[in-house]
Amino acid sequence: MRTLLENLKERFPLGPITEQRPDLVFVTVERSGLRPLLAHLRDREGFTHLVLLTAVDWIEENLFQLTYLVHDRRRGRDIGLRVLVPRDAAEMETIHDLWPTAATYQRELREMFGIGFPGSPRVDEEFILEGWVDLPPYRRDFDTKAFAEEAFAHRPGRETHDPATHMRERLTAQGRAK
Amino acid sequence: MTRHETISNPETVLPATPIALAPERPAIDLSSGKYLKLWQGPQHPGITGNMSVELTVCGDEVVEGKTHVGYLHRGFEKLMERRSFIQCFPIVCRVCVPEPDFNEYCYAGAIEELAGIEAPIRAQWIRTLILEMGRINSYLMYLGGQAGALGLGVVGQWTTYVRDLMLDRFEELTGARIYHMFILPGGVRDGLPEGFDGRMEETLREIERTMADVDEVMFHNAVFKKRTKGVGVIPPELIDAYGVTGPNARAAGLPNDVRRDQPYLVYPQLSFEPVTATASDMFARSDVRRRDLLMSVDLIRQILADMPREGALMAKLPNVLHWKIPRGETYVRGECSRGEYGYYAVTDGSGFPRRINVRGPSYTHAMALLEHLIPGTNIADVAALMVSLHTYPPEIER
């Protein structure tokens, strides 16, 4: 893996590298440098399997981290490429021409995080949600509890107790005396 | 032993760079009267769980298929961001109903790695045992479904019977039949109960007896062979393009098995070879799973023969109510009955995960791959084709 990273450093501008395990490395790359690097890894280095493509919301830094995890089946090693995109202009180049299956991941990211992938097939079609009009729900600023309380009515007869208060009332003498 | 020791595997070489985009097809004019829209699912005996496939048919030939999911979305990944590390543990198994244990293992593995904890050796043996028991259950469920999709209802009854015996073993080991909540960060909840080995051996023998019958009735059945041979072929060049893993890839001749390629838990100490086939059709995929099931029976015998009976079951954990894990990220994978199952976990130094992403094999198999394979098939083959990819919708939408 070390040799591979040295070779990559010579050819591509790489950001911070995290060697998580001997067989797993995460590398930060520039947005514009992702596609050439992915194509190089796939065609020259044997990383032919796109394991996953997902996002992490670093809301405090106003950034989305896109993680492209690719796997080299022959040598049993993985590289995770991290690309940081601003949350307020969340858009990234599509890679469905490198891996057709990436279109599914990009469609999900469009729906759940609101990250655009112009040109990706059926990217604007609904994936899981139906008729969703709120904030993309996997963003950190989407409050699931507030949404549930606003969108759904409480069903009578189904009381939910706060565990701490409930146990205090049930277990202590003062609570039972009330 | 370290998790994920890497070994070189020179056999696992794929053909030249695959770029297999879906072929261009003429636009479908629904008003022409030539086509009909047909929904297979979500309520349909020929659908693999809570999903549906929107078919466009011309006569009895399917010209287009679109997978729709979302009927079982419970937002696990979001739920986990609001729960402490130990509170996530009873949630994760619910991501996949028929084979929940991989969620427990991958979650525990990722959290242990990020927190710098190593599960005791004895716990690793028990984890391996649980995962192989779950694999057998999953395959038994699959065989019943695959046979049922082609009209062989009796196979499903037999496999459900032996699966029930294995659920009894799960119950005595973990206290639960479906969601076991047994593999937790740090180790496992308990050791084997007294007399477990003998009862497991009886169950394994019953499974072998049933599998001999299944072999006769299903794999030597002229109708089954005729309906599955040469149908639903996944060409090798699609393997990487569509992220195909597990038995679907092994049936195409790719000897890819995480248990051997990136061995985890105690797999380096077990003797086995990945089961492969070459035809890559529905029959080959069924056969690979049948043989893989029998291999799991053998692996369980090896585990019970070699596992240590004494020793710690749990590593020392910090106070789980105030457990904070430093900033980091990792990916932990395992070979489940459907292929590569993995958890991508990101922590930020707080007491909650920043992000957990579940990578289930069905995500690629049931979406892009299925949509690619469906055009050109007969309506009657769609159900069997779907089952032959062995997909579980909950892990698509999490």
Coordinates of C-alpha atoms in Angstrom, one line a residue:
Chain A
M1 CA 0.0 0.0 0.0
R2 CA 2.9 2.3 0.8
T3 CA 4.4 1.9 -2.7
L4 CA 1.0 2.6 -4.2
L5 CA 0.6 5.8 -2.2
E6 CA 4.1 6.9 -3.2
N7 CA 3.3 6.3 -6.9
L8 CA 0.0 8.2 -6.5
K9 CA 1.6 11.1 -4.8
E10 CA 3.9 11.5 -7.8
R11 CA 1.1 11.6 -10.3
F12 CA -1.8 13.3 -8.4
P13 CA -2.1 16.1 -5.8
L14 CA -3.2 14.2 -2.7
G15 CA -4.4 15.8 0.6
P16 CA -4.2 14.3 4.1
I17 CA -3.7 10.5 4.2
T18 CA -5.1 8.3 7.0
E19 CA -3.7 4.8 7.1
Q20 CA -6.5 3.1 9.0
R21 CA -5.3 -0.5 8.6
P22 CA -2.6 -2.1 6.5
D23 CA -5.3 -2.8 3.9
L24 CA -7.4 0.4 4.2
V25 CA -6.3 3.9 3.5
F26 CA -8.4 7.1 3.3
V27 CA -7.1 9.9 1.1
T28 CA -8.5 13.4 0.8
V29 CA -8.5 14.7 -2.8
E30 CA -9.6 17.8 -4.6
R31 CA -13.0 17.8 -6.2
S32 CA -11.5 18.3 -9.7
G33 CA -8.9 15.5 -9.1
L34 CA -11.3 12.8 -8.2
R35 CA -12.3 11.4 -11.6
P36 CA -8.7 11.1 -13.0
L37 CA -7.6 9.4 -9.8
L38 CA -10.6 7.0 -9.8
A39 CA -10.0 6.1 -13.4
H40 CA -6.3 5.5 -12.7
L41 CA -7.0 3.4 -9.7
R42 CA -9.6 1.3 -11.6
D43 CA -7.7 0.9 -14.9
R44 CA -4.0 0.8 -13.7
E45 CA -4.0 -0.3 -10.1
G46 CA -6.7 -3.0 -10.0
F47 CA -9.2 -1.1 -7.8
T48 CA -12.1 -2.3 -10.0
H49 CA -14.8 -2.7 -7.4
L50 CA -16.7 0.3 -6.2
V51 CA -17.7 -0.7 -2.7
L52 CA -19.8 2.3 -1.8
L53 CA -20.3 6.0 -2.3
T54 CA -21.7 7.9 0.6
A55 CA -21.7 11.3 2.3
V56 CA -20.9 12.6 5.8
D57 CA -22.4 15.9 6.9
W58 CA -19.8 18.1 8.7
I59 CA -22.3 20.9 9.3
E60 CA -19.9 22.8 11.7
E61 CA -17.5 23.2 8.9
N62 CA -20.2 23.8 6.3
L63 CA -18.9 20.8 4.3
F64 CA -20.1 17.5 2.9
Q65 CA -17.6 14.8 2.8
L66 CA -18.2 12.4 -0.1
T67 CA -16.5 9.0 0.4
Y68 CA -15.7 6.8 -2.6
L69 CA -14.5 3.5 -1.4
V70 CA -12.8 1.3 -4.0
H71 CA -11.5 -2.2 -3.6
D72 CA -8.7 -4.2 -5.2
R73 CA -10.0 -7.7 -5.4
R74 CA -6.7 -9.2 -6.3
R75 CA -4.7 -7.9 -3.4
G76 CA -7.5 -7.4 -0.9
R77 CA -7.0 -3.7 -0.2
D78 CA -9.2 -0.6 -0.2
I79 CA -8.8 3.1 -0.7
G80 CA -11.4 5.5 0.4
L81 CA -11.3 8.8 -1.4
R82 CA -12.6 11.8 0.5
V83 CA -13.9 14.8 -1.4
L84 CA -15.1 17.9 0.5
V85 CA -17.9 19.9 -1.1
P86 CA -19.5 23.0 0.4
R87 CA -22.9 22.4 1.8
D88 CA -24.5 25.5 0.2
A89 CA -23.3 24.5 -3.3
A90 CA -23.5 20.8 -2.9
E91 CA -22.7 19.4 -6.3
M92 CA -20.3 16.8 -7.7
E93 CA -19.4 15.3 -11.0
T94 CA -21.1 12.0 -11.8
I95 CA -19.0 8.8 -12.0
H96 CA -21.8 6.6 -13.5
D97 CA -19.7 6.2 -16.7
L98 CA -16.9 4.6 -14.7
W99 CA -19.3 2.4 -12.6
P100 CA -22.9 2.2 -13.8
T101 CA -24.0 1.2 -10.3
A102 CA -22.8 4.6 -9.0
A103 CA -26.0 6.0 -10.5
T104 CA -28.0 4.4 -7.6
Y105 CA -25.7 5.8 -4.9
Q106 CA -25.9 9.3 -6.6
R107 CA -29.7 9.1 -6.7
E108 CA -29.8 8.3 -3.1
L109 CA -27.4 11.1 -2.1
R110 CA -29.4 13.6 -4.2
E111 CA -32.5 12.6 -2.2
M112 CA -31.1 12.1 1.3
F113 CA -28.5 14.8 1.4
G114 CA -29.5 17.1 -1.5
I115 CA -26.2 16.7 -3.3
G116 CA -26.5 17.2 -7.0
F117 CA -24.9 15.0 -9.6
P118 CA -25.7 16.6 -13.0
G119 CA -25.9 14.1 -15.8
S120 CA -26.4 11.0 -13.6
P121 CA -29.2 8.8 -15.0
R122 CA -32.6 9.2 -13.2
V123 CA -30.9 11.2 -10.5
D124 CA -33.9 13.3 -9.8
E125 CA -36.3 10.4 -9.6
E126 CA -37.6 9.5 -6.1
F127 CA -35.6 6.7 -4.5
I128 CA -37.0 6.0 -1.1
L129 CA -39.1 9.0 -0.1
E130 CA -42.4 9.8 -1.8
G131 CA -43.6 13.4 -2.3
W132 CA -40.8 14.8 0.0
V133 CA -40.8 18.6 0.3
D134 CA -38.8 19.2 3.5
L135 CA -35.0 19.4 4.0
P136 CA -33.1 16.4 2.7
P137 CA -33.6 14.2 5.8
Y138 CA -30.0 12.9 6.2
R139 CA -28.7 16.4 6.6
R140 CA -27.7 17.1 10.2
D141 CA -30.0 20.1 10.5
F142 CA -33.1 18.0 9.7
D143 CA -34.7 17.3 13.0
T144 CA -36.5 14.0 12.9
K145 CA -38.2 14.4 16.2
A146 CA -39.7 17.8 15.3
F147 CA -40.7 16.5 11.9
A148 CA -42.5 13.5 13.4
E149 CA -44.3 15.6 16.0
E150 CA -45.5 18.0 13.3
A151 CA -46.3 15.4 10.6
F152 CA -48.0 12.7 12.7
A153 CA -50.8 12.9 15.3
H154 CA -50.5 11.1 18.6
R155 CA -52.7 8.1 18.8
P156 CA -54.9 8.2 21.9
G157 CA -54.2 5.4 24.4
R158 CA -50.5 5.2 23.6
E159 CA -48.7 7.1 26.3
T160 CA -44.9 7.5 26.1
H161 CA -43.2 8.1 29.3
D162 CA -39.8 9.8 29.8
P163 CA -37.8 6.9 31.2
A164 CA -36.1 8.9 34.0
T165 CA -39.3 10.6 35.2
H166 CA -41.3 7.4 34.9
M167 CA -38.9 5.3 36.9
R168 CA -38.6 8.0 39.6
E169 CA -42.3 8.1 40.0
R170 CA -42.6 4.3 40.1
L171 CA -39.6 3.5 42.2
T172 CA -39.3 6.2 44.9
A173 CA -41.5 6.7 47.9
Q174 CA -42.0 10.3 47.1
G175 CA -43.0 9.4 43.5
R176 CA -45.5 6.8 44.6
A177 CA -47.0 9.1 47.2
K178 CA -48.0 11.6 44.5
Chain B
M1 CA -4.9 -12.6 15.3
T2 CA -5.6 -9.3 13.7
R3 CA -8.8 -8.7 11.8
H4 CA -8.5 -8.3 8.1
E5 CA -5.1 -9.8 7.5
T6 CA -4.5 -9.3 3.9
I7 CA -3.4 -12.1 1.6
S8 CA -2.6 -12.0 -2.0
N9 CA -5.1 -13.8 -4.2
P10 CA -3.7 -14.2 -7.7
E11 CA -6.7 -16.2 -9.0
T12 CA -9.1 -13.3 -8.5
V13 CA -8.4 -11.5 -11.8
L14 CA -11.2 -10.0 -13.8
P15 CA -11.4 -9.5 -17.5
A16 CA -10.4 -6.1 -19.0
T17 CA -11.8 -2.9 -17.7
P18 CA -15.6 -3.2 -17.6
I19 CA -17.8 -0.3 -18.6
A20 CA -21.1 -1.9 -19.2
L21 CA -23.8 0.8 -19.4
A22 CA -27.3 -0.3 -20.0
P23 CA -27.8 -0.7 -23.7
E24 CA -29.6 2.1 -25.5
R25 CA -33.2 1.2 -26.2
P26 CA -35.8 2.9 -28.3
A27 CA -38.2 5.1 -26.3
I28 CA -41.3 3.3 -25.1
D29 CA -44.5 4.8 -26.4
L30 CA -47.2 3.6 -24.0
S31 CA -50.0 5.2 -26.1
S32 CA -49.2 2.9 -29.0
G33 CA -51.2 0.1 -27.4
K34 CA -48.2 -2.2 -27.8
Y35 CA -47.1 -2.0 -24.2
L36 CA -48.6 -2.7 -20.8
K37 CA -47.4 -1.5 -17.4
L38 CA -47.4 -4.3 -14.9
W39 CA -46.5 -3.9 -11.2
Q40 CA -44.8 -6.9 -9.7
G41 CA -45.1 -6.1 -6.0
P42 CA -45.2 -4.8 -3.3
Q43 CA -48.0 -7.2 -2.7
H44 CA -47.2 -10.1 -4.9
P45 CA -46.1 -13.7 -4.2
G46 CA -43.3 -13.4 -6.7
I47 CA -41.5 -10.5 -5.0
T48 CA -38.5 -10.8 -2.7
G49 CA -39.9 -8.8 0.2
N50 CA -41.0 -5.2 0.6
M51 CA -40.1 -3.9 -2.9
S52 CA -41.7 -3.8 -6.3
V53 CA -40.7 -3.9 -9.9
E54 CA -42.4 -1.8 -12.4
L55 CA -42.5 -3.8 -15.6
T56 CA -43.2 -2.6 -19.1
V57 CA -44.2 -5.6 -21.2
C58 CA -44.8 -6.2 -24.8
G59 CA -46.7 -9.4 -25.1
D60 CA -45.1 -11.7 -22.5
E61 CA -41.7 -10.2 -23.0
V62 CA -40.5 -7.6 -20.5
V63 CA -38.9 -4.6 -22.2
E64 CA -38.1 -2.5 -19.1
G65 CA -38.0 -3.0 -15.4
K66 CA -37.6 -0.4 -12.7
T67 CA -37.0 -1.3 -9.1
H68 CA -39.0 0.7 -6.5
V69 CA -38.0 0.6 -2.8
G70 CA -39.0 2.6 0.2
Y71 CA -41.7 0.4 1.6
L72 CA -39.6 -0.5 4.6
H73 CA -37.5 2.6 5.2
R74 CA -37.0 3.1 8.9
G75 CA -34.1 5.5 8.7
F76 CA -31.6 3.4 10.7
E77 CA -28.6 5.4 9.6
K78 CA -30.2 8.6 10.9
L79 CA -31.5 7.0 14.0
M80 CA -28.0 5.9 14.9
E81 CA -26.7 9.5 14.7
R82 CA -28.9 10.3 17.7
R83 CA -28.0 7.3 19.9
S84 CA -25.0 6.4 21.9
F85 CA -22.7 3.6 20.7
I86 CA -24.3 1.0 22.9
Q87 CA -27.8 2.2 22.1
C88 CA -27.1 1.6 18.4
F89 CA -26.2 -2.1 19.1
P90 CA -29.8 -3.4 19.5
I91 CA -30.9 -1.4 16.4
V92 CA -28.5 -2.6 13.8
C93 CA -29.7 -6.2 13.6
R94 CA -33.0 -4.9 12.4
V95 CA -31.5 -3.7 9.2
C96 CA -31.8 -7.2 7.7
V97 CA -34.4 -9.7 8.9
P98 CA -33.3 -13.1 7.6
E99 CA -29.6 -12.7 8.4
P100 CA -29.2 -10.0 11.1
D101 CA -25.9 -11.1 12.6
F102 CA -23.7 -9.5 10.0
N103 CA -25.0 -6.1 11.0
E104 CA -24.1 -6.9 14.6
Y105 CA -20.6 -8.1 13.6
C106 CA -19.8 -5.3 11.2
Y107 CA -21.1 -2.6 13.6
A108 CA -19.2 -4.1 16.5
G109 CA -16.1 -4.6 14.4
A110 CA -16.1 -1.0 13.2
I111 CA -16.7 0.5 16.7
E112 CA -14.0 -1.8 18.2
E113 CA -11.5 -0.7 15.6
L114 CA -12.2 3.0 16.1
A115 CA -12.2 2.7 19.9
G116 CA -9.0 0.5 19.9
I117 CA -10.7 -2.5 21.5
E118 CA -10.1 -6.1 20.5
A119 CA -12.7 -8.8 21.2
P120 CA -11.3 -11.9 23.1
I121 CA -10.3 -15.0 21.1
R122 CA -13.2 -17.1 22.5
A123 CA -15.7 -14.4 21.5
Q124 CA -14.3 -14.4 18.0
W125 CA -14.9 -18.1 17.7
I126 CA -18.5 -17.7 18.9
R127 CA -19.0 -14.8 16.5
T128 CA -17.8 -17.0 13.6
L129 CA -20.2 -19.8 14.7
I130 CA -23.1 -17.3 14.8
L131 CA -22.4 -15.9 11.4
E132 CA -22.2 -19.4 9.9
M133 CA -25.5 -20.4 11.6
G134 CA -27.1 -17.3 10.1
R135 CA -25.7 -18.1 6.7
I136 CA -27.3 -21.5 6.7
N137 CA -30.7 -20.0 7.7
S138 CA -30.4 -17.4 5.0
Y139 CA -29.6 -20.1 2.3
L140 CA -32.5 -22.3 3.5
M141 CA -34.9 -19.4 3.1
Y142 CA -33.4 -18.7 -0.3
L143 CA -33.8 -22.3 -1.5
G144 CA -37.4 -22.3 -0.5
G145 CA -38.0 -19.1 -2.3
Q146 CA -36.1 -20.0 -5.5
A147 CA -38.0 -23.4 -5.7
G148 CA -41.3 -21.7 -4.9
A149 CA -40.9 -19.1 -7.6
L150 CA -40.8 -22.0 -10.1
G151 CA -43.7 -23.9 -8.6
L152 CA -41.8 -26.4 -6.3
G153 CA -43.7 -25.5 -3.1
V154 CA -42.6 -28.5 -1.2
V155 CA -38.9 -27.5 -1.1
G156 CA -39.9 -24.3 0.9
Q157 CA -41.8 -26.5 3.4
W158 CA -38.8 -28.7 4.0
T159 CA -36.3 -25.9 4.2
T160 CA -38.6 -24.0 6.6
Y161 CA -38.7 -27.1 8.8
V162 CA -34.9 -27.4 9.1
R163 CA -34.5 -23.6 9.4
D164 CA -36.8 -23.8 12.4
L165 CA -34.4 -26.4 14.0
M166 CA -31.6 -23.9 13.5
L167 CA -33.7 -21.2 15.0
D168 CA -34.0 -23.5 18.1
R169 CA -30.2 -23.5 18.3
F170 CA -30.2 -19.7 18.0
E171 CA -32.8 -19.5 20.7
E172 CA -30.8 -21.7 23.2
L173 CA -27.6 -19.8 22.4
T174 CA -28.8 -16.2 22.3
G175 CA -32.3 -16.3 23.8
A176 CA -33.9 -15.1 20.6
R177 CA -34.9 -16.6 17.3
I178 CA -34.7 -13.8 14.7
Y179 CA -33.0 -10.7 16.1
H180 CA -30.3 -12.1 18.4
M181 CA -28.6 -9.0 19.7
F182 CA -25.7 -11.3 20.7
I183 CA -22.6 -9.8 19.1
L184 CA -22.0 -6.5 20.8
P185 CA -19.0 -4.2 20.7
G186 CA -16.3 -5.8 22.9
G187 CA -17.4 -9.5 22.4
V188 CA -20.4 -11.7 22.7
R189 CA -23.1 -11.9 25.4
D190 CA -22.6 -15.5 26.5
G191 CA -20.9 -18.8 25.9
L192 CA -22.3 -22.0 24.6
P193 CA -25.0 -23.7 26.7
E194 CA -24.4 -27.2 28.1
G195 CA -25.0 -30.0 25.5
F196 CA -25.2 -27.5 22.7
D197 CA -22.6 -29.4 20.5
G198 CA -24.7 -32.5 20.5
R199 CA -27.9 -30.8 19.6
M200 CA -26.2 -28.8 16.9
E201 CA -24.8 -32.0 15.4
E202 CA -28.3 -33.4 15.3
T203 CA -29.5 -30.3 13.5
L204 CA -26.7 -30.4 11.1
R205 CA -27.4 -34.0 10.2
E206 CA -31.1 -33.1 9.7
I207 CA -30.0 -30.3 7.4
E208 CA -27.8 -32.7 5.4
R209 CA -30.6 -35.2 5.1
T210 CA -33.0 -32.5 3.9
M211 CA -30.5 -31.1 1.5
A212 CA -30.1 -34.6 -0.1
D213 CA -33.9 -34.5 -0.6
V214 CA -33.7 -31.0 -2.0
D215 CA -31.0 -32.0 -4.3
E216 CA -33.2 -34.8 -5.7
V217 CA -36.4 -32.8 -6.0
M218 CA -35.0 -29.4 -7.0
F219 CA -31.6 -29.8 -8.7
H220 CA -32.4 -33.0 -10.5
N221 CA -35.9 -31.8 -11.5
A222 CA -36.3 -31.4 -15.3
V223 CA -38.6 -28.4 -15.0
F224 CA -36.3 -26.6 -12.6
K225 CA -33.3 -27.2 -14.9
K226 CA -35.2 -26.1 -18.0
R227 CA -36.5 -22.9 -16.3
T228 CA -33.1 -21.9 -14.8
K229 CA -30.3 -23.1 -17.1
G230 CA -29.2 -20.3 -19.5
V231 CA -31.7 -17.8 -17.9
G232 CA -30.7 -14.6 -16.1
V233 CA -27.0 -14.9 -17.0
I234 CA -24.7 -12.3 -15.4
P235 CA -21.8 -11.8 -17.9
P236 CA -18.4 -11.5 -16.1
E237 CA -17.9 -8.0 -17.4
L238 CA -20.9 -6.8 -15.4
I239 CA -19.4 -8.1 -12.1
D240 CA -17.4 -4.9 -11.3
A241 CA -19.6 -2.5 -13.3
Y242 CA -22.5 -3.4 -11.1
G243 CA -20.7 -4.1 -7.8
V244 CA -21.6 -7.8 -7.9
T245 CA -20.3 -9.8 -5.0
G246 CA -20.9 -13.1 -3.2
P247 CA -22.5 -16.2 -4.7
N248 CA -23.7 -14.1 -7.7
A249 CA -20.1 -13.3 -8.6
R250 CA -18.8 -16.8 -7.7
A251 CA -21.4 -18.4 -10.0
A252 CA -19.7 -16.4 -12.8
G253 CA -16.4 -18.0 -12.0
L254 CA -14.9 -15.3 -9.8
P255 CA -13.5 -17.1 -6.6
N256 CA -14.1 -14.0 -4.5
D257 CA -14.9 -14.6 -0.9
V258 CA -14.1 -12.1 1.9
R259 CA -13.7 -15.0 4.3
R260 CA -10.6 -16.1 2.3
D261 CA -9.5 -12.9 0.6
Q262 CA -9.5 -10.6 3.7
P263 CA -10.0 -13.2 6.4
Y264 CA -11.6 -11.9 9.6
L265 CA -12.5 -13.4 13.0
V266 CA -11.2 -17.0 13.0
Y267 CA -11.5 -17.9 9.3
P268 CA -7.7 -18.2 8.8
Q269 CA -7.9 -21.2 11.1
L270 CA -10.6 -22.9 9.2
S271 CA -10.2 -25.0 6.1
F272 CA -12.4 -24.2 3.2
E273 CA -12.3 -23.1 -0.5
P274 CA -14.8 -20.7 -2.1
V275 CA -17.5 -22.5 -4.0
T276 CA -17.6 -21.4 -7.7
A277 CA -19.4 -22.2 -10.9
T278 CA -19.0 -20.9 -14.4
A279 CA -22.4 -20.7 -16.1
S280 CA -23.5 -17.7 -14.2
D281 CA -27.2 -18.5 -14.8
M282 CA -30.0 -19.0 -12.3
F283 CA -29.1 -22.7 -11.9
A284 CA -25.5 -22.0 -11.3
R285 CA -26.3 -19.4 -8.6
S286 CA -28.7 -21.9 -6.9
D287 CA -26.1 -24.6 -7.0
V288 CA -23.3 -22.3 -5.6
R289 CA -25.6 -21.5 -2.7
R290 CA -26.5 -25.2 -2.1
R291 CA -22.8 -26.1 -2.0
D292 CA -22.0 -23.1 0.1
L293 CA -24.6 -24.1 2.6
L294 CA -23.1 -27.5 2.9
M295 CA -19.7 -25.9 3.4
S296 CA -21.1 -23.9 6.3
V297 CA -22.3 -27.1 7.8
D298 CA -18.7 -28.3 7.6
L299 CA -17.4 -25.0 9.0
I300 CA -19.7 -25.2 12.0
R301 CA -18.3 -28.7 12.7
Q302 CA -14.7 -27.4 12.5
I303 CA -15.6 -24.4 14.8
L304 CA -17.2 -26.7 17.4
A305 CA -14.2 -29.0 17.3
D306 CA -11.5 -26.4 17.6
M307 CA -13.0 -23.5 19.6
P308 CA -11.7 -22.8 23.1
R309 CA -14.2 -23.5 25.9
E310 CA -12.6 -21.3 28.5
G311 CA -11.7 -17.7 28.5
A312 CA -13.2 -14.2 28.4
L313 CA -16.2 -13.4 26.3
M314 CA -16.0 -9.6 26.6
A315 CA -13.2 -7.1 26.4
K316 CA -13.2 -4.4 29.0
L317 CA -15.4 -1.5 27.8
P318 CA -15.4 2.0 29.1
N319 CA -18.5 3.2 30.9
V320 CA -21.0 2.8 28.0
L321 CA -23.2 5.6 29.2
H322 CA -20.3 8.1 28.7
W323 CA -18.5 6.4 25.9
K324 CA -16.8 8.8 23.5
I325 CA -14.7 7.6 20.5
P326 CA -12.0 9.8 18.9
R327 CA -12.5 11.2 15.4
G328 CA -11.9 8.6 12.8
E329 CA -13.4 6.5 10.0
T330 CA -13.2 2.9 8.9
Y331 CA -14.9 0.3 6.9
V332 CA -15.4 -3.3 8.1
R333 CA -16.7 -6.0 5.8
G334 CA -17.8 -9.6 6.0
E335 CA -19.0 -12.3 3.6
C336 CA -22.7 -12.8 4.2
S337 CA -24.9 -15.2 2.3
R338 CA -25.6 -12.6 -0.4
G339 CA -22.2 -11.1 -0.8
E340 CA -20.1 -8.3 0.7
Y341 CA -21.8 -6.8 3.8
G342 CA -20.0 -3.8 5.3
Y343 CA -20.3 -0.9 7.7
Y344 CA -18.7 2.5 7.0
A345 CA -18.4 4.2 10.3
V346 CA -17.4 7.8 11.1
T347 CA -16.8 9.1 14.6
D348 CA -16.2 12.7 15.6
G349 CA -15.0 12.5 19.2
S350 CA -18.5 12.7 20.7
G351 CA -20.6 10.1 22.3
F352 CA -22.6 9.4 19.1
P353 CA -21.6 8.2 15.7
R354 CA -21.3 11.0 13.1
R355 CA -22.3 8.7 10.3
I356 CA -22.9 5.0 9.9
N357 CA -23.4 3.7 6.4
V358 CA -24.6 0.2 5.7
R359 CA -23.4 -1.4 2.5
G360 CA -25.6 -4.4 1.8
P361 CA -25.1 -6.5 -1.3
S362 CA -28.8 -6.1 -2.2
Y363 CA -28.2 -2.4 -2.8
T364 CA -26.4 -3.1 -6.1
H365 CA -28.0 -6.5 -6.9
A366 CA -31.6 -5.4 -6.7
M367 CA -31.3 -2.0 -8.1
A368 CA -28.9 -1.4 -11.0
L369 CA -28.1 -5.1 -11.7
L370 CA -31.7 -6.3 -11.7
E371 CA -32.8 -3.4 -13.9
H372 CA -30.0 -4.4 -16.3
L373 CA -30.9 -8.1 -16.4
I374 CA -34.7 -7.8 -16.7
P375 CA -35.2 -6.5 -20.3
G376 CA -35.7 -9.4 -22.7
T377 CA -36.9 -11.9 -20.1
N378 CA -40.3 -13.5 -20.1
I379 CA -42.8 -12.2 -17.5
A380 CA -42.9 -15.7 -16.0
D381 CA -39.2 -15.6 -15.3
V382 CA -39.0 -12.3 -13.5
A383 CA -39.9 -13.6 -10.1
A384 CA -37.3 -16.4 -10.3
L385 CA -34.7 -14.0 -11.6
M386 CA -35.2 -11.7 -8.7
V387 CA -35.0 -14.5 -6.2
S388 CA -31.9 -15.8 -7.9
L389 CA -30.1 -12.6 -7.1
H390 CA -31.0 -13.3 -3.4
T391 CA -31.9 -9.8 -2.4
Y392 CA -33.3 -8.5 0.9
P393 CA -34.9 -5.0 0.4
P394 CA -34.4 -3.7 4.0
E395 CA -30.7 -3.4 3.4
I396 CA -31.3 -1.3 0.3
E397 CA -33.2 1.4 2.1
R398 CA -32.0 0.9 5.7

